[in-house]
Amino acid sequence: MKAVQIMSFGTADVLRINDVDRPAPGAGEVLVSVEATSVNGHDVIVRAGELKMVSGRRFPIGVGLDFAGTVAATGAGVEGHRIGDRVWGMVHPRQRHSVAGAAEYVVVSANRIAQAPADLSSVDAASLVVAGATALIALRDSVRLADGERVLVRGAAGGVGTAAVQLAHAMGGHVTALARDRHAELLTDLGADEVLDHGSTTSDGIGPFDVIVDTVGSELNCYRSRLAKGGRMVTVGLSASALAAIAASSVHGSRRIRTFSANPETPLLRDMADLVTSGSLRPVVDSVYPLADIAAAHQAFERGGVAGKHVVTVPRGSV
């Protein structure tokens, strides 16, 4: 089978589409025939060598955090999943994988997949796995957004940002989206009450907010200062400066900056499917690339300016 692998750390040019043996599921595992995956920040920083503590330094390293497809085989003891079921899921972000979601087949633990929403294509489903899970954990579990609270979503036009705008709106928040001005119409349609152009907006001119969801990872202390009393801030845009700001906020301030690594299992994936079915969450896809062009998808992600997700399809026999 074909699988995208990192053969050395570096730019998108280090990605290779290799012929590898098709894996077989062990006890408690499922083999998924992948139809689509998406590009996430995790994929890019692993490829660049910035997560060696997770990925290790032994090559090859698999690419692709999330996936949508169909169950091709099940291991011993697996219940609730049958061959042919349409599923979505995610490989474990804190484990090393030689083959991951950007492959024709991937093996994962059965507790890392769930039935994909029936009305979503595999492209749309793949676009929501990491983005939707991250936004849901951030708003529901990390900051516990309450009805009527004022929410700022920073980096609102990206994958996590577009999901966070929708979920914050569905949870009764008054949503301010900070993004490029050209995305204002999209973000308003997704539920933003106000859209601010990040190119002309400074942190000291806005707020206060009860909740801030940051997907950028810079200037965190500046935005933290815009929290109201009792306000909460969470960031998913990790960098060296972001980690320093998180550490400082936990020591010196009551309004600490939270962070987490999205690691959804079956119950959360089912919750997301319910949100899709109810109309509270819908996919936003910026562009679609075939597996053969995954390097171009990574390059597009790194250029920024995205509205939603870059999705990679996995057609059989076309690479």
Short mmCIF file of C-alpha atoms in Angstrom, two decimals:
data_model
loop_
_atom_site.label_atom_id
_atom_site.label_comp_id
_atom_site.label_asym_id
_atom_site.label_seq_id
_atom_site.Cartn_x
_atom_site.Cartn_y
_atom_site.Cartn_z
CA MET A 1 0.00 0.00 0.00
CA LYS A 2 0.97 3.68 -0.25
CA ALA A 3 1.82 5.72 2.85
CA VAL A 4 3.22 9.21 3.32
CA GLN A 5 6.31 9.16 5.53
CA ILE A 6 8.90 11.59 6.81
CA MET A 7 12.37 10.36 5.89
CA SER A 8 14.26 13.24 7.54
CA PHE A 9 13.23 16.42 9.34
CA GLY A 10 12.77 19.54 7.24
CA THR A 11 10.45 21.34 4.85
CA ALA A 12 7.55 19.75 2.99
CA ASP A 13 10.03 18.41 0.45
CA VAL A 14 11.06 15.66 2.90
CA LEU A 15 7.66 13.96 2.57
CA ARG A 16 7.77 10.72 0.62
CA ILE A 17 5.00 8.46 -0.66
CA ASN A 18 6.38 4.99 0.00
CA ASP A 19 5.30 1.44 -0.69
CA VAL A 20 4.86 -0.32 2.65
CA ASP A 21 3.26 -3.52 3.88
CA ARG A 22 -0.41 -3.21 4.73
CA PRO A 23 -0.72 -3.48 8.51
CA ALA A 24 -2.93 -6.03 10.22
CA PRO A 25 -5.04 -5.18 13.26
CA GLY A 26 -4.13 -6.80 16.56
CA ALA A 27 -6.40 -7.48 19.50
CA GLY A 28 -8.63 -4.48 20.18
CA GLU A 29 -7.57 -2.76 16.96
CA VAL A 30 -9.28 -1.80 13.70
CA LEU A 31 -7.87 -1.52 10.18
CA VAL A 32 -9.36 1.51 8.40
CA SER A 33 -9.31 2.00 4.65
CA VAL A 34 -8.54 5.73 4.55
CA GLU A 35 -10.39 7.96 2.13
CA ALA A 36 -9.31 11.38 3.42
CA THR A 37 -7.07 13.05 5.99
CA SER A 38 -6.31 16.71 6.74
CA VAL A 39 -3.25 18.85 7.40
CA ASN A 40 -2.84 19.93 11.02
CA GLY A 41 -0.27 21.96 12.89
CA HIS A 42 0.84 18.77 14.65
CA ASP A 43 1.78 17.21 11.29
CA VAL A 44 3.84 20.23 10.30
CA ILE A 45 5.81 20.56 13.53
CA VAL A 46 6.51 16.82 13.64
CA ARG A 47 7.82 17.03 10.07
CA ALA A 48 9.98 20.03 10.98
CA GLY A 49 11.52 18.14 13.89
CA GLU A 50 10.02 20.26 16.64
CA LEU A 51 8.39 17.33 18.45
CA LYS A 52 11.29 14.88 18.69
CA MET A 53 10.25 13.94 22.23
CA VAL A 54 7.07 12.48 20.72
CA SER A 55 8.12 11.37 17.24
CA GLY A 56 11.63 10.24 18.14
CA ARG A 57 14.53 10.48 15.73
CA ARG A 58 14.07 7.11 14.03
CA PHE A 59 12.74 7.21 10.50
CA PRO A 60 10.39 6.73 8.75
CA ILE A 61 7.71 8.65 10.65
CA GLY A 62 4.08 8.49 9.56
CA VAL A 63 2.13 11.58 8.56
CA GLY A 64 -1.52 12.45 9.16
CA LEU A 65 -3.19 12.86 12.52
CA ASP A 66 -6.82 12.32 11.48
CA PHE A 67 -8.69 10.23 8.94
CA ALA A 68 -12.09 9.26 7.55
CA GLY A 69 -12.83 6.04 5.74
CA THR A 70 -14.30 2.57 6.16
CA VAL A 71 -13.51 -0.36 8.43
CA ALA A 72 -11.54 -2.96 6.42
CA ALA A 73 -10.80 -5.49 9.19
CA THR A 74 -11.12 -5.89 12.94
CA GLY A 75 -8.88 -7.57 15.48
CA ALA A 76 -9.85 -9.98 18.21
CA GLY A 77 -12.20 -8.64 20.85
CA VAL A 78 -13.47 -5.65 18.83
CA GLU A 79 -17.18 -5.05 19.26
CA GLY A 80 -19.41 -2.37 17.77
CA HIS A 81 -17.48 -1.99 14.50
CA ARG A 82 -18.15 -4.03 11.38
CA ILE A 83 -16.36 -4.26 8.06
CA GLY A 84 -17.73 -1.56 5.77
CA ASP A 85 -18.72 0.87 8.55
CA ARG A 86 -17.95 4.51 7.70
CA VAL A 87 -15.83 5.91 10.50
CA TRP A 88 -13.74 8.89 11.50
CA GLY A 89 -10.93 9.01 14.01
CA MET A 90 -7.41 9.98 14.93
CA VAL A 91 -4.09 8.31 15.65
CA HIS A 92 -2.64 8.93 19.10
CA PRO A 93 -0.83 12.31 18.98
CA ARG A 94 1.69 11.40 21.67
CA GLN A 95 2.85 8.12 20.15
CA ARG A 96 5.28 7.42 17.36
CA HIS A 97 3.76 6.05 14.14
CA SER A 98 5.61 4.76 11.09
CA VAL A 99 2.26 4.79 9.25
CA ALA A 100 -0.47 7.27 10.18
CA GLY A 101 -3.58 8.82 8.62
CA ALA A 102 -2.00 9.83 5.30
CA ALA A 103 -1.94 6.29 3.97
CA GLU A 104 -4.21 3.88 2.15
CA TYR A 105 -4.76 1.96 5.40
CA VAL A 106 -4.12 2.71 9.06
CA VAL A 107 -4.42 0.56 12.19
CA VAL A 108 -5.75 2.22 15.36
CA SER A 109 -7.20 1.15 18.66
CA ALA A 110 -10.96 0.62 18.38
CA ASN A 111 -11.52 3.31 21.02
CA ARG A 112 -10.08 5.95 18.67
CA ILE A 113 -12.82 5.76 16.03
CA ALA A 114 -16.58 6.28 15.84
CA GLN A 115 -19.29 6.18 13.22
CA ALA A 116 -18.88 9.19 10.94
CA PRO A 117 -21.95 11.43 10.49
CA ALA A 118 -24.05 9.88 7.75
CA ASP A 119 -24.54 13.13 5.85
CA LEU A 120 -20.84 14.02 5.61
CA SER A 121 -18.53 13.01 2.80
CA SER A 122 -15.16 11.63 3.82
CA VAL A 123 -13.55 14.96 2.86
CA ASP A 124 -15.90 16.88 5.12
CA ALA A 125 -15.57 14.35 7.93
CA ALA A 126 -11.76 14.44 7.85
CA SER A 127 -11.83 18.23 8.01
CA LEU A 128 -13.66 18.13 11.34
CA VAL A 129 -11.90 15.46 13.39
CA VAL A 130 -9.02 17.44 14.91
CA ALA A 131 -10.57 20.89 14.45
CA GLY A 132 -13.91 19.97 15.98
CA ALA A 133 -12.43 17.94 18.81
CA THR A 134 -10.00 20.71 19.73
CA ALA A 135 -12.69 23.38 19.73
CA LEU A 136 -15.11 21.23 21.72
CA ILE A 137 -12.55 20.35 24.38
CA ALA A 138 -11.44 23.98 24.61
CA LEU A 139 -14.92 25.45 25.08
CA ARG A 140 -16.79 22.69 26.90
CA ASP A 141 -14.11 21.07 29.03
CA SER A 142 -11.27 23.57 29.44
CA VAL A 143 -12.90 27.00 29.88
CA ARG A 144 -16.48 25.74 30.38
CA LEU A 145 -18.18 28.44 28.39
CA ALA A 146 -21.51 29.53 29.89
CA ASP A 147 -24.56 30.94 28.15
CA GLY A 148 -24.29 34.69 27.56
CA GLU A 149 -20.52 34.97 28.07
CA ARG A 150 -18.38 37.13 25.79
CA VAL A 151 -16.00 35.03 23.69
CA LEU A 152 -13.02 36.07 21.58
CA VAL A 153 -11.81 33.51 19.01
CA ARG A 154 -8.37 34.49 17.78
CA GLY A 155 -7.35 32.97 14.46
CA ALA A 156 -11.02 32.43 13.79
CA ALA A 157 -10.78 31.54 10.09
CA GLY A 158 -8.60 28.46 10.53
CA GLY A 159 -9.78 24.92 11.11
CA VAL A 160 -10.03 25.13 14.89
CA GLY A 161 -11.18 28.74 14.72
CA THR A 162 -14.14 28.09 12.43
CA ALA A 163 -15.21 25.18 14.63
CA ALA A 164 -14.82 27.28 17.79
CA VAL A 165 -16.95 30.11 16.37
CA GLN A 166 -19.75 27.65 15.60
CA LEU A 167 -19.61 25.87 18.94
CA ALA A 168 -19.34 29.07 20.98
CA HIS A 169 -22.42 30.37 19.16
CA ALA A 170 -24.29 27.10 19.77
CA MET A 171 -23.41 27.26 23.47
CA GLY A 172 -24.93 30.74 23.78
CA GLY A 173 -21.78 32.82 23.74
CA HIS A 174 -21.53 36.31 22.28
CA VAL A 175 -18.81 35.62 19.74
CA THR A 176 -16.15 38.05 18.52
CA ALA A 177 -14.01 36.58 15.74
CA LEU A 178 -10.53 37.97 15.07
CA ALA A 179 -9.34 37.10 11.56
CA ARG A 180 -8.54 38.60 8.19
CA ASP A 181 -11.19 40.99 6.96
CA ARG A 182 -11.85 38.93 3.84
CA HIS A 183 -13.24 36.13 6.04
CA ALA A 184 -15.87 38.33 7.71
CA GLU A 185 -18.82 37.05 5.66
CA LEU A 186 -17.93 33.40 6.31
CA LEU A 187 -17.47 33.94 10.05
CA THR A 188 -20.72 35.85 10.37
CA ASP A 189 -22.49 33.00 8.61
CA LEU A 190 -20.91 30.57 11.09
CA GLY A 191 -22.32 32.50 14.04
CA ALA A 192 -19.92 35.33 14.90
CA ASP A 193 -21.70 38.38 16.34
CA GLU A 194 -18.74 40.60 15.48
CA VAL A 195 -15.72 40.15 13.20
CA LEU A 196 -12.56 42.18 13.74
CA ASP A 197 -9.76 42.51 11.18
CA HIS A 198 -6.59 41.22 12.81
CA GLY A 199 -4.48 43.47 10.59
CA SER A 200 -5.94 46.65 12.09
CA THR A 201 -6.96 45.44 15.56
CA THR A 202 -4.69 45.56 18.60
CA SER A 203 -5.27 43.72 21.85
CA ASP A 204 -5.51 46.92 23.91
CA GLY A 205 -8.45 48.18 21.87
CA ILE A 206 -10.86 45.30 22.46
CA GLY A 207 -12.61 43.46 25.28
CA PRO A 208 -13.00 42.66 28.02
CA PHE A 209 -13.93 39.03 27.37
CA ASP A 210 -15.07 36.24 29.64
CA VAL A 211 -13.39 33.64 27.45
CA ILE A 212 -10.56 33.82 24.91
CA VAL A 213 -9.82 30.91 22.57
CA ASP A 214 -6.42 31.44 20.93
CA THR A 215 -5.23 29.41 17.95
CA VAL A 216 -2.23 31.62 17.11
CA GLY A 217 0.19 31.19 20.01
CA SER A 218 1.75 34.67 20.07
CA GLU A 219 1.17 37.79 22.20
CA LEU A 220 -0.63 35.67 24.75
CA ASN A 221 0.04 37.96 27.70
CA CYS A 222 -1.33 40.94 25.77
CA TYR A 223 -4.59 39.13 25.09
CA ARG A 224 -4.71 37.66 28.57
CA SER A 225 -4.87 41.23 29.88
CA ARG A 226 -8.22 41.59 28.06
CA LEU A 227 -9.91 39.01 30.28
CA ALA A 228 -12.69 40.18 32.56
CA LYS A 229 -12.69 39.25 36.22
CA GLY A 230 -13.12 35.50 36.38
CA GLY A 231 -12.17 35.21 32.71
CA ARG A 232 -10.54 32.13 31.19
CA MET A 233 -8.14 31.76 28.29
CA VAL A 234 -7.06 28.67 26.39
CA THR A 235 -4.50 28.41 23.59
CA VAL A 236 -3.91 25.61 21.12
CA GLY A 237 -1.25 27.49 19.14
CA LEU A 238 1.85 26.21 20.89
CA SER A 239 5.33 27.70 20.47
CA ALA A 240 8.28 28.44 22.73
CA SER A 241 6.87 31.88 23.58
CA ALA A 242 3.42 30.40 24.18
CA LEU A 243 4.80 27.84 26.62
CA ALA A 244 6.62 30.61 28.50
CA ALA A 245 3.43 32.67 28.74
CA ILE A 246 1.46 29.66 29.94
CA ALA A 247 4.02 28.94 32.65
CA ALA A 248 4.14 32.57 33.78
CA SER A 249 0.37 32.87 33.94
CA SER A 250 0.08 29.84 36.22
CA VAL A 251 2.56 31.31 38.69
CA HIS A 252 1.78 35.02 38.67
CA GLY A 253 -1.89 35.41 37.81
CA SER A 254 -5.33 34.16 38.68
CA ARG A 255 -6.38 34.22 35.01
CA ARG A 256 -4.04 31.44 33.92
CA ILE A 257 -3.67 30.42 30.30
CA ARG A 258 -4.80 26.87 29.73
CA THR A 259 -3.65 24.47 27.04
CA PHE A 260 -4.08 20.80 26.17
CA SER A 261 -3.38 18.21 23.50
CA ALA A 262 -6.56 17.14 21.75
CA ASN A 263 -6.76 13.37 21.97
CA PRO A 264 -10.34 12.38 21.17
CA GLU A 265 -11.65 8.91 21.80
CA THR A 266 -14.97 7.34 20.81
CA PRO A 267 -17.27 9.24 23.25
CA LEU A 268 -16.03 12.65 22.13
CA LEU A 269 -16.20 11.66 18.46
CA ARG A 270 -19.81 10.61 19.05
CA ASP A 271 -20.55 13.96 20.70
CA MET A 272 -19.14 15.70 17.64
CA ALA A 273 -21.32 13.58 15.36
CA ASP A 274 -24.36 14.64 17.38
CA LEU A 275 -23.34 18.30 16.97
CA VAL A 276 -23.06 17.80 13.21
CA THR A 277 -26.46 16.12 13.07
CA SER A 278 -28.07 18.92 15.08
CA GLY A 279 -26.60 21.57 12.76
CA SER A 280 -24.37 23.10 15.46
CA LEU A 281 -21.16 22.13 13.66
CA ARG A 282 -20.43 21.97 9.98
CA PRO A 283 -17.24 21.49 7.96
CA VAL A 284 -15.31 24.35 6.41
CA VAL A 285 -12.94 23.11 3.72
CA ASP A 286 -10.49 25.53 2.11
CA SER A 287 -8.97 23.19 -0.46
CA VAL A 288 -8.63 19.53 -1.39
CA TYR A 289 -5.43 17.82 -2.60
CA PRO A 290 -4.80 14.27 -3.81
CA LEU A 291 -2.29 12.24 -1.80
CA ALA A 292 0.30 12.75 -4.53
CA ASP A 293 0.24 16.49 -3.75
CA ILE A 294 0.46 16.29 0.04
CA ALA A 295 3.65 18.38 0.03
CA ALA A 296 1.71 21.19 -1.64
CA ALA A 297 -0.99 20.86 1.02
CA HIS A 298 1.64 21.26 3.76
CA GLN A 299 3.09 24.30 1.98
CA ALA A 300 -0.35 25.88 1.69
CA PHE A 301 -0.94 25.32 5.42
CA GLU A 302 2.34 27.01 6.28
CA ARG A 303 1.55 30.04 4.10
CA GLY A 304 -1.54 30.70 6.23
CA GLY A 305 -4.53 32.79 5.23
CA VAL A 306 -6.69 29.68 5.23
CA ALA A 307 -10.48 29.57 5.55
CA GLY A 308 -11.09 26.18 7.16
CA LYS A 309 -9.04 23.07 6.44
CA HIS A 310 -6.73 21.67 3.79
CA VAL A 311 -7.90 18.11 3.13
CA VAL A 312 -5.97 15.33 1.39
CA THR A 313 -7.84 12.56 -0.41
CA VAL A 314 -6.47 9.02 -0.70
CA PRO A 315 -7.55 7.58 -4.04
CA ARG A 316 -6.49 3.98 -4.70
CA GLY A 317 -3.86 3.31 -7.35
CA SER A 318 -3.45 6.93 -8.45
CA VAL A 319 -0.07 7.68 -6.88
#
